[in-house]
Short mmCIF file of C-alpha atoms in Angstrom, two decimals:
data_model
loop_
_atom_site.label_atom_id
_atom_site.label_comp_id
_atom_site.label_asym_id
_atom_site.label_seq_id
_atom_site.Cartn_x
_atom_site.Cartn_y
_atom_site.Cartn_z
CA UNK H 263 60.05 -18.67 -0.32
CA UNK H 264 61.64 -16.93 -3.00
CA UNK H 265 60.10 -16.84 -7.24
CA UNK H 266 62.36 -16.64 -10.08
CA UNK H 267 60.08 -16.64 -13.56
CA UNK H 268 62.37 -17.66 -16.42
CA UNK H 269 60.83 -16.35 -19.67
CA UNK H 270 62.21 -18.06 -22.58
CA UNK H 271 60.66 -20.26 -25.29
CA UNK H 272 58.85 -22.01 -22.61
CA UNK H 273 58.30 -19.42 -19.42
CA UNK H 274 58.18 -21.26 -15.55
CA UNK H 275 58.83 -20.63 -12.36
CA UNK H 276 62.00 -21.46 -10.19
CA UNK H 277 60.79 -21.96 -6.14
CA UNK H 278 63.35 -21.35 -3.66
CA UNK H 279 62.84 -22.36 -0.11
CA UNK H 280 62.33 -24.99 2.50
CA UNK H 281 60.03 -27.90 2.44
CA UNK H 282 59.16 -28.32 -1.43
CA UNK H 283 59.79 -31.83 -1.78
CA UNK H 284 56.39 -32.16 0.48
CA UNK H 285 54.64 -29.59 -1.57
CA UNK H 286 56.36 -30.81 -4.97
CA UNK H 287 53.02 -32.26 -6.34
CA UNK H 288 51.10 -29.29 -4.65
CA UNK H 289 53.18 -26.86 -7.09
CA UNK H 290 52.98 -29.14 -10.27
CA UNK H 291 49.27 -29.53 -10.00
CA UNK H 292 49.07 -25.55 -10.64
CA UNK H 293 50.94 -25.19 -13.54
CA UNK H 294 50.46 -28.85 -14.76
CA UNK H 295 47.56 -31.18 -15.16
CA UNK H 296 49.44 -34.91 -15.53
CA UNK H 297 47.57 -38.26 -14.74
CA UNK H 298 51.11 -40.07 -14.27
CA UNK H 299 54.85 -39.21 -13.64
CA UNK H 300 57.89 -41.18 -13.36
CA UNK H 301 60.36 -39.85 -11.11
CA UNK H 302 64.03 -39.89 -12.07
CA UNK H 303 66.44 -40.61 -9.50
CA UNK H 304 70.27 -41.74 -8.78
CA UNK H 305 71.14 -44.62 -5.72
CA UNK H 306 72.21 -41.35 -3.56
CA UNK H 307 69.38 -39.29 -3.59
CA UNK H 308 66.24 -42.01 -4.09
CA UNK H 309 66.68 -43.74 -0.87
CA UNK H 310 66.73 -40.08 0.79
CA UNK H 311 64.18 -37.81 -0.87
CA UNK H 312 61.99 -39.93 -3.66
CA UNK H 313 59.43 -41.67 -0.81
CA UNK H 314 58.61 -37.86 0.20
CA UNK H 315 58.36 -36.98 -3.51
CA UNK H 316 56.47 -40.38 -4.84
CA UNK H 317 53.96 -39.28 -1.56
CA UNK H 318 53.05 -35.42 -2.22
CA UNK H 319 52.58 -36.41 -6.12
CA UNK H 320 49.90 -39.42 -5.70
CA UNK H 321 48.47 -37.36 -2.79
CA UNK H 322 47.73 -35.06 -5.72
CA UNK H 323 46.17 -37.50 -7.92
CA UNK H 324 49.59 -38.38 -9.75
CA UNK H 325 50.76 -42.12 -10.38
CA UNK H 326 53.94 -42.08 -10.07
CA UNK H 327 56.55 -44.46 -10.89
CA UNK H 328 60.54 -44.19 -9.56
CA UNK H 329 63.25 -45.07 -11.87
CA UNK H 330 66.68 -45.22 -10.03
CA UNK H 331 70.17 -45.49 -12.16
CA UNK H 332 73.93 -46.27 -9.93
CA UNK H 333 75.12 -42.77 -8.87
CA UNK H 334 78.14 -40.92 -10.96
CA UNK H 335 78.75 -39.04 -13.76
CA UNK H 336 80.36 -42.80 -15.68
CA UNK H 337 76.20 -43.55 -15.82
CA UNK H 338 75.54 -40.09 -17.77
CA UNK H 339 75.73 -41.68 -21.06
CA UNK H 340 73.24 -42.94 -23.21
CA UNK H 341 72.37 -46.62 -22.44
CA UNK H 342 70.73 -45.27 -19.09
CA UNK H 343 68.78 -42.72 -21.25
CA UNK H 344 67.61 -46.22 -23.01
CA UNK H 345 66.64 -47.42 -19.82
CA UNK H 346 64.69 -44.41 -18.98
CA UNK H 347 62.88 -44.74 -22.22
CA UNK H 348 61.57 -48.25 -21.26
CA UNK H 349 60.58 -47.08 -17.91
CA UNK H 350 58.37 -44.46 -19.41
CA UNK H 351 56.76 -46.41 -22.05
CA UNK H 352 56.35 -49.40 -19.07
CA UNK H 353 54.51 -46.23 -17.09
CA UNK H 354 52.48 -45.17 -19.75
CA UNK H 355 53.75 -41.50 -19.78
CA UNK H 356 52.08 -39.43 -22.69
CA UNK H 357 52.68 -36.28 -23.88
CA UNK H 358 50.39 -34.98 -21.27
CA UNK H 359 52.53 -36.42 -18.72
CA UNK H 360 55.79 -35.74 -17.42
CA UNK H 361 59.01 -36.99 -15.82
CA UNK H 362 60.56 -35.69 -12.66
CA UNK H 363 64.14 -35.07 -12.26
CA UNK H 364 65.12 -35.29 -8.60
CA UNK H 365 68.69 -35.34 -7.73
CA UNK H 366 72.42 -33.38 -8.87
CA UNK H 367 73.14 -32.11 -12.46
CA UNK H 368 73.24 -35.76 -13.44
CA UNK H 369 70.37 -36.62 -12.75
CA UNK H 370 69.11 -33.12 -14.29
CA UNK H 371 70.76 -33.69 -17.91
CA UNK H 372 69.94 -37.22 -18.46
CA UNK H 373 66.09 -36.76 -17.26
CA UNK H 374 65.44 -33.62 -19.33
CA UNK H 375 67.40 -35.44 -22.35
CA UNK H 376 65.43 -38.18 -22.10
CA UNK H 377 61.67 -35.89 -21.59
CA UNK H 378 63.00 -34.11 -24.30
CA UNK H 379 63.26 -37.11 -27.04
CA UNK H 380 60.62 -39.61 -25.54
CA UNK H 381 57.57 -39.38 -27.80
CA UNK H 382 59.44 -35.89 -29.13
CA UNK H 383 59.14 -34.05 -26.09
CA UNK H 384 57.58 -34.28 -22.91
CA UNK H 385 57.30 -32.15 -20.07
CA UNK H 386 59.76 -32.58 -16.86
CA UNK H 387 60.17 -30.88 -13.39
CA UNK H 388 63.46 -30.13 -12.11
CA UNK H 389 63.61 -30.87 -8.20
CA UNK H 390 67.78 -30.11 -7.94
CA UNK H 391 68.96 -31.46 -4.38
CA UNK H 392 72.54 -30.64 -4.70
CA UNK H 393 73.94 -27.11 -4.63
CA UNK H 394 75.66 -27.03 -8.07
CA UNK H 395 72.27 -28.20 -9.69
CA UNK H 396 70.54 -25.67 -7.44
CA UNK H 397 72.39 -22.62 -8.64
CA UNK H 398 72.89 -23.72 -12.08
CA UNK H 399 72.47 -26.50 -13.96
CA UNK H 400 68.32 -26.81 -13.19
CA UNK H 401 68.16 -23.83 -14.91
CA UNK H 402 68.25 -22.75 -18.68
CA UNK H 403 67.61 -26.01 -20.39
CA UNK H 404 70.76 -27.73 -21.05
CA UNK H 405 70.42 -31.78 -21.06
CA UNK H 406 72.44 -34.44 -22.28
CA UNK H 407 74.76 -37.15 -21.83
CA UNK H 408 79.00 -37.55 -21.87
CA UNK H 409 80.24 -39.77 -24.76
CA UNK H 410 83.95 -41.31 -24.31
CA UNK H 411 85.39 -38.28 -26.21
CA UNK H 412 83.42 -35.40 -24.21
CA UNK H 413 81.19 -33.87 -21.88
CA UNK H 414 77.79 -33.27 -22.91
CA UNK H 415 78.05 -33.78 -26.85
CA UNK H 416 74.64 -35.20 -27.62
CA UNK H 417 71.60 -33.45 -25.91
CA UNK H 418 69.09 -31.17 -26.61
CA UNK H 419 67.96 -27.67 -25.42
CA UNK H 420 64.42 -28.76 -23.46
CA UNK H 421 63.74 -25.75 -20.52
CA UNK H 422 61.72 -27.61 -17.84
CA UNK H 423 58.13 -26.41 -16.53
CA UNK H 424 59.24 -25.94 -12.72
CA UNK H 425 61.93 -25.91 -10.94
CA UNK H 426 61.69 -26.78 -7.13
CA UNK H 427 64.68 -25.78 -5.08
CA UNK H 428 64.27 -27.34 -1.41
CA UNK H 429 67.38 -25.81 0.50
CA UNK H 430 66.53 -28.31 3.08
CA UNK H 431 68.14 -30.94 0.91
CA UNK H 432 71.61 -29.48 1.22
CA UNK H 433 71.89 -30.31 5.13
CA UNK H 434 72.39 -34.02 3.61
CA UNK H 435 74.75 -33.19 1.25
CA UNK H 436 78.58 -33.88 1.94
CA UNK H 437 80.63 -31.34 2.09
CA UNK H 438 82.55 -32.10 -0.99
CA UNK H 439 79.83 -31.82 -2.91
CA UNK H 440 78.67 -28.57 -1.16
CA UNK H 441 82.30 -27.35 -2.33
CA UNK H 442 81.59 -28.55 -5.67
CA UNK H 443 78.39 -26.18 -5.68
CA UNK H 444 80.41 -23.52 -4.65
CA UNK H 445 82.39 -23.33 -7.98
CA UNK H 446 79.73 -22.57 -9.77
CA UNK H 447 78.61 -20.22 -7.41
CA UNK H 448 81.63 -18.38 -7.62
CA UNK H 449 81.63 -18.49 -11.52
CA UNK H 450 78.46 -16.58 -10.98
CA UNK H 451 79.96 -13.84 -9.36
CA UNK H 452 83.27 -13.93 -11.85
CA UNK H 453 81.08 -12.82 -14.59
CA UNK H 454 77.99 -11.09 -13.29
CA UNK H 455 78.11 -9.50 -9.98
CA UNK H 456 81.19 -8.39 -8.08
CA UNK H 457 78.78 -7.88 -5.27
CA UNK H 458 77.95 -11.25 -5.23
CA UNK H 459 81.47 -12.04 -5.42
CA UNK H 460 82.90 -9.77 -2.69
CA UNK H 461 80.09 -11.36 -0.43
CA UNK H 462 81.47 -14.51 -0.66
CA UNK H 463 85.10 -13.34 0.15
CA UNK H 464 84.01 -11.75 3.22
CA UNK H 465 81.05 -13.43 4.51
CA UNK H 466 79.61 -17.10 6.08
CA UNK H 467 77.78 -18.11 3.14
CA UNK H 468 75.49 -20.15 5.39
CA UNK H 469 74.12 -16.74 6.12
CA UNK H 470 72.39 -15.51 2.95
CA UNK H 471 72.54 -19.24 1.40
CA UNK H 472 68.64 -18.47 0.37
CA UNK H 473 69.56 -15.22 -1.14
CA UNK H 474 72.94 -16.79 -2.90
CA UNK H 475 70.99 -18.78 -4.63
CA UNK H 476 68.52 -16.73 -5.94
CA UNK H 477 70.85 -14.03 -7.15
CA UNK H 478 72.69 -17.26 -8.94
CA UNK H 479 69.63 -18.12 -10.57
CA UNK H 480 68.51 -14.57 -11.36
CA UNK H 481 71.86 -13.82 -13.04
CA UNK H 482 71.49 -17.13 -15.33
CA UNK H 483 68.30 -16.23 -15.74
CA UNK H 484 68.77 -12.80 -17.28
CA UNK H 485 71.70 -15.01 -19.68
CA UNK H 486 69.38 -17.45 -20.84
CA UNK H 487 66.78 -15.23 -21.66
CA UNK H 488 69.20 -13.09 -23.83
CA UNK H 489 70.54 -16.18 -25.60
CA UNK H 490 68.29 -19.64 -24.98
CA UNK H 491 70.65 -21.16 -27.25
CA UNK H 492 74.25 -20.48 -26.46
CA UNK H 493 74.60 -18.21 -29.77
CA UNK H 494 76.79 -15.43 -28.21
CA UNK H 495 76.09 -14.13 -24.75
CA UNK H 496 75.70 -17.76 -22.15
CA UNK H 497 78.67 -18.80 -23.45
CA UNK H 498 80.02 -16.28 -20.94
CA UNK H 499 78.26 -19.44 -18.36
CA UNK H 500 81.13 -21.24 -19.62
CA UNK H 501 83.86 -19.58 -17.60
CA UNK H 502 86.51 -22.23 -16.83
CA UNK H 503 84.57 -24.94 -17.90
CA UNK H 504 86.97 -24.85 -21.14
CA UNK H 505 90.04 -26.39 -19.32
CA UNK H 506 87.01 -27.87 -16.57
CA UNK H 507 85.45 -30.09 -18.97
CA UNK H 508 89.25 -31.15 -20.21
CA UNK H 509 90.04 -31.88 -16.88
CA UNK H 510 87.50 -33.67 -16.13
CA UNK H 511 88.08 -35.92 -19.65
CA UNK H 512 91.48 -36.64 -18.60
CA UNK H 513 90.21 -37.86 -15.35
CA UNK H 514 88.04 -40.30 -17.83
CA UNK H 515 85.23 -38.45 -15.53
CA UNK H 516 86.21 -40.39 -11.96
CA UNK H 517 87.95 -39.05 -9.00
CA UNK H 518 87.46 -35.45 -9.68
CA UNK H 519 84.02 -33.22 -9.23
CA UNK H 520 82.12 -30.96 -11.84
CA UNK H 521 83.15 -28.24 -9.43
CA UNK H 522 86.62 -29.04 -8.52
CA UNK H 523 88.04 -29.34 -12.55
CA UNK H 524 85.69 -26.16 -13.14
CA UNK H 525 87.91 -23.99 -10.01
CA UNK H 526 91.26 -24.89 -11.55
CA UNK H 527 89.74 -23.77 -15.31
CA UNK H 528 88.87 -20.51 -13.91
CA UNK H 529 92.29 -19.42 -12.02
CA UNK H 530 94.18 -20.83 -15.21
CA UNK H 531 91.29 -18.42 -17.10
CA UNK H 532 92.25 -15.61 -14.93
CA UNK H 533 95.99 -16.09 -15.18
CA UNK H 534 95.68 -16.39 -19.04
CA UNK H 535 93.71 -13.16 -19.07
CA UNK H 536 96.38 -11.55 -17.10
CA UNK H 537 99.45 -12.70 -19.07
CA UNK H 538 97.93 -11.43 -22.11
CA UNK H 539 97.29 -8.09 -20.76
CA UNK H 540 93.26 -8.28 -20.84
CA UNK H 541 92.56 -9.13 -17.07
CA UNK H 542 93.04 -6.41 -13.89
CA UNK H 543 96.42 -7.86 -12.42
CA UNK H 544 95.25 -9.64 -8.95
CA UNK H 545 91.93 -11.10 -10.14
CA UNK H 546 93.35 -14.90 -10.51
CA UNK H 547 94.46 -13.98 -7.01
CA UNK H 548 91.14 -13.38 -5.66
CA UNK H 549 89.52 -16.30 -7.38
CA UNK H 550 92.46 -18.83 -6.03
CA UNK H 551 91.54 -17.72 -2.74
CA UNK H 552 88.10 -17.48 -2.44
CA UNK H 553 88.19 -20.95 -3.91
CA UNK H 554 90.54 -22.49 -1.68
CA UNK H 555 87.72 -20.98 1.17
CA UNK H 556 85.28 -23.61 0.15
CA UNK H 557 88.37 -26.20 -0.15
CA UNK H 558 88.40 -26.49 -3.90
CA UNK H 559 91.58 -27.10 -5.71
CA UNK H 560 93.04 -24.44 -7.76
CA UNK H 561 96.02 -26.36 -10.01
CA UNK H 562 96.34 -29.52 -11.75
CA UNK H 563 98.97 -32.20 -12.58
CA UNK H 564 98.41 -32.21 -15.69
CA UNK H 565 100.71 -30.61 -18.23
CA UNK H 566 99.65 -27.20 -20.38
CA UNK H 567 99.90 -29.72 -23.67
CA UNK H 568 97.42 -32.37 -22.10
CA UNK H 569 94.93 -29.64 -21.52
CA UNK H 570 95.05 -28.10 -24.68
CA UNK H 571 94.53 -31.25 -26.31
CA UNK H 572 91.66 -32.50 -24.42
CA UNK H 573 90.51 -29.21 -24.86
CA UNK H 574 89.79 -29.97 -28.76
CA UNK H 575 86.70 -32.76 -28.41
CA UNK H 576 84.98 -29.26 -26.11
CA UNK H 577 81.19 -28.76 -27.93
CA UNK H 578 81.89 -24.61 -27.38
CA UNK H 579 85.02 -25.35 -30.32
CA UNK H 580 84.62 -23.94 -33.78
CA UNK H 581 86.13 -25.18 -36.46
CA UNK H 582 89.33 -23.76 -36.07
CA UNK H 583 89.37 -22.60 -32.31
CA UNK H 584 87.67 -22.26 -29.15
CA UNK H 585 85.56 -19.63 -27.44
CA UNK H 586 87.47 -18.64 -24.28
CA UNK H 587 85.63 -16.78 -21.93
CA UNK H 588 87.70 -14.34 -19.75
CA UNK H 589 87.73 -11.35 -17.63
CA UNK H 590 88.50 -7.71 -17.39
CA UNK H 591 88.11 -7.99 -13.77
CA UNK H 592 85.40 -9.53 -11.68
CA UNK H 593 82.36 -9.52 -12.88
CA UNK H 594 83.04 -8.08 -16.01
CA UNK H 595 83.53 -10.84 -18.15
CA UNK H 596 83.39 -11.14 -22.36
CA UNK H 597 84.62 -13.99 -24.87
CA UNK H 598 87.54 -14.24 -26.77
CA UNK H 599 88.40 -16.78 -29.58
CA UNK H 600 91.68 -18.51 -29.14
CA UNK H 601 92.61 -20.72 -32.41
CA UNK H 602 93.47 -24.46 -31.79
CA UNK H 603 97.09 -24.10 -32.41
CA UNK H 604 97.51 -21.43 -30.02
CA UNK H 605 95.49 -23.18 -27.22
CA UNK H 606 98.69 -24.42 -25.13
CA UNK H 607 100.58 -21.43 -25.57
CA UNK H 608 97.76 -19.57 -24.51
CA UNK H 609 96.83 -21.09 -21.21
CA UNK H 610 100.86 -21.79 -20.13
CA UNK H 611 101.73 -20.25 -17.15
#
């Protein structure tokens, strides 16, 4: 088992390894001391993992309670968080008490939303079962919910007290969504570690998935500790997640994965990069490819014009452009603003 201390305005531990869901209230009772917990699942995950969960907390001493919302990113808005408001005042959750997030990103960002505005702030565990949570989105304290304009555009900065990373979890998960993981994996490397990067190229990943991981985590990590808030340097996080997040919108979020509208935003980052002169010629290159290795798409049907203006409602905007991040080459990567009426000309290819 591997430890990852995040040290931010709230410091905690990341656990990566095998059989933490059994151990899950094990860990929480040494950093915690909560009488109850309600444990926040989606109609994927529950049936799979919360028994095993619910168990190792009340053989701790924990009631716990297990709220469970319809799978998919269309419930990510806030009538569930309503619902998970209810279920927490029904449990009798204080402040002393906590809420458990145990599924994908989701899952993740509505639970620590919702533990972060329930009686003004509670504390919650992250237990991420899906790869992209696992290597990113359990990590740094970004929660919140979609509205019909954009992604994530009400939600709070609320960093978790653990985070549990079973990798036994991901032998259930379908290989789509392993994919999907893999985008952000890759993002990692774009803008952090060319190591990383050139390990993915070249090796199995099933062989250092552990260590993958971890180095994933550790590079956020050292991010979100520079810049908890998204101020200037974890907007670099944000690589392709510009024209990802459009994508996604024009997909009115159904049909297409986190991961997979996240793969094309980086190669059209890349490609923009290199037409303006700013990015080593080839680098879009590598990324295409090493994407289409864990079967992720790297184009999209929908027009240059459509993308920039989806592109507008994005939370990382100003008021008269957008933050783009892009790269000299991998994993050297830095942020450059791109005003709104130059958005489509920008990304055409």
């Amino acid at each position: 088992m591997r430890t990852i201390t995040v040290r931010t305005s709230k410091e905690y531990d990341v656990l990566i390894g095998k059989g933490l869901l059994s151990r899950a209230g094990e860990e929480i009772q040494k950093r915690l001391s909560p009488s109850r917990a309600v444990i926040v699942t989606d109609s994927n995950v529950g049936p799979l993992y919360a028994a095993a969960v619910k168990r190792s907390l009340q053989a701790c001493g924990i009631q716990a309670a297990v709220y469970t919302f319809p799978a998919g990113e269309a419930q990510k808005r806030l009538s569930t968080i309503a619902e998970m408001y209810e279920v927490f005042a029904a449990a009798g959750l204080t402040r002393k008490d906590m809420a458990v997030a145990l599924g994908g990103g989701v899952t993740g960002d509505m639970c620590g939303f919702a533990s972060a505005t329930y009686l003004r702030g509670i504390p919650f565990v992250q237990i991420p079962t899906s790869l992209l949570a696992q290597v990113d989105s359990s990590v740094g304290g970004k929660t919140g919910v979609d509205l019909e304009v954009g992604k994530n555009l009400v939600g709070a900065f609320w960093q978790p007290s653990l985070v549990l990373c079973d990798i036994g979890t991901l032998s259930t998960l379908p290989g789509r969504y392993f994919s999907d993981g893999m985008a952000e994996a890759v993002k990692a490397g774009c803008i952090k570690d060319k190591d990383l990067f050139s390990r993915m190229e070249a090796e199995d990943v099933h062989g250092f998935l552990e260590e993958m991981i971890a180095r994933c985590i550790d590079i956020k990590r050292q991010v979100v500790e520079n810049d908890e808030k998204e101020q200037g340097e974890r907007m670099l996080l944000n690589f392709g997640h510009t024209l990802g997040h459009a994508i996604e919108r024009l997909h009115h979020y159904e049909g297409v994965a986190h991961g997979e509208a996240v793969a094309v935003g980086m190669v059209r980052a890349a490609l923009a990069g290199e037409k303006a002169g700013v990015t080593e010629p080839g680098t879009a290159a590598r990324i295409q490819a090493v994407l289409e290795k864990f079967s992720l798409p790297t184009q999209t049907g929908f027009s240059d014009e459509e993308l920039a203006k989806a592109a507008f409602t994005d939370k990382k905007r100003g008021t008269n452009g957008v933050s783009f991040v892009l790269l000299h080459g991998i994993g050297d990567s830095f942020l450059r603003p791109v005003e709104l009426n130059e958005l489509e000309s920008f990304i055409k290819i």
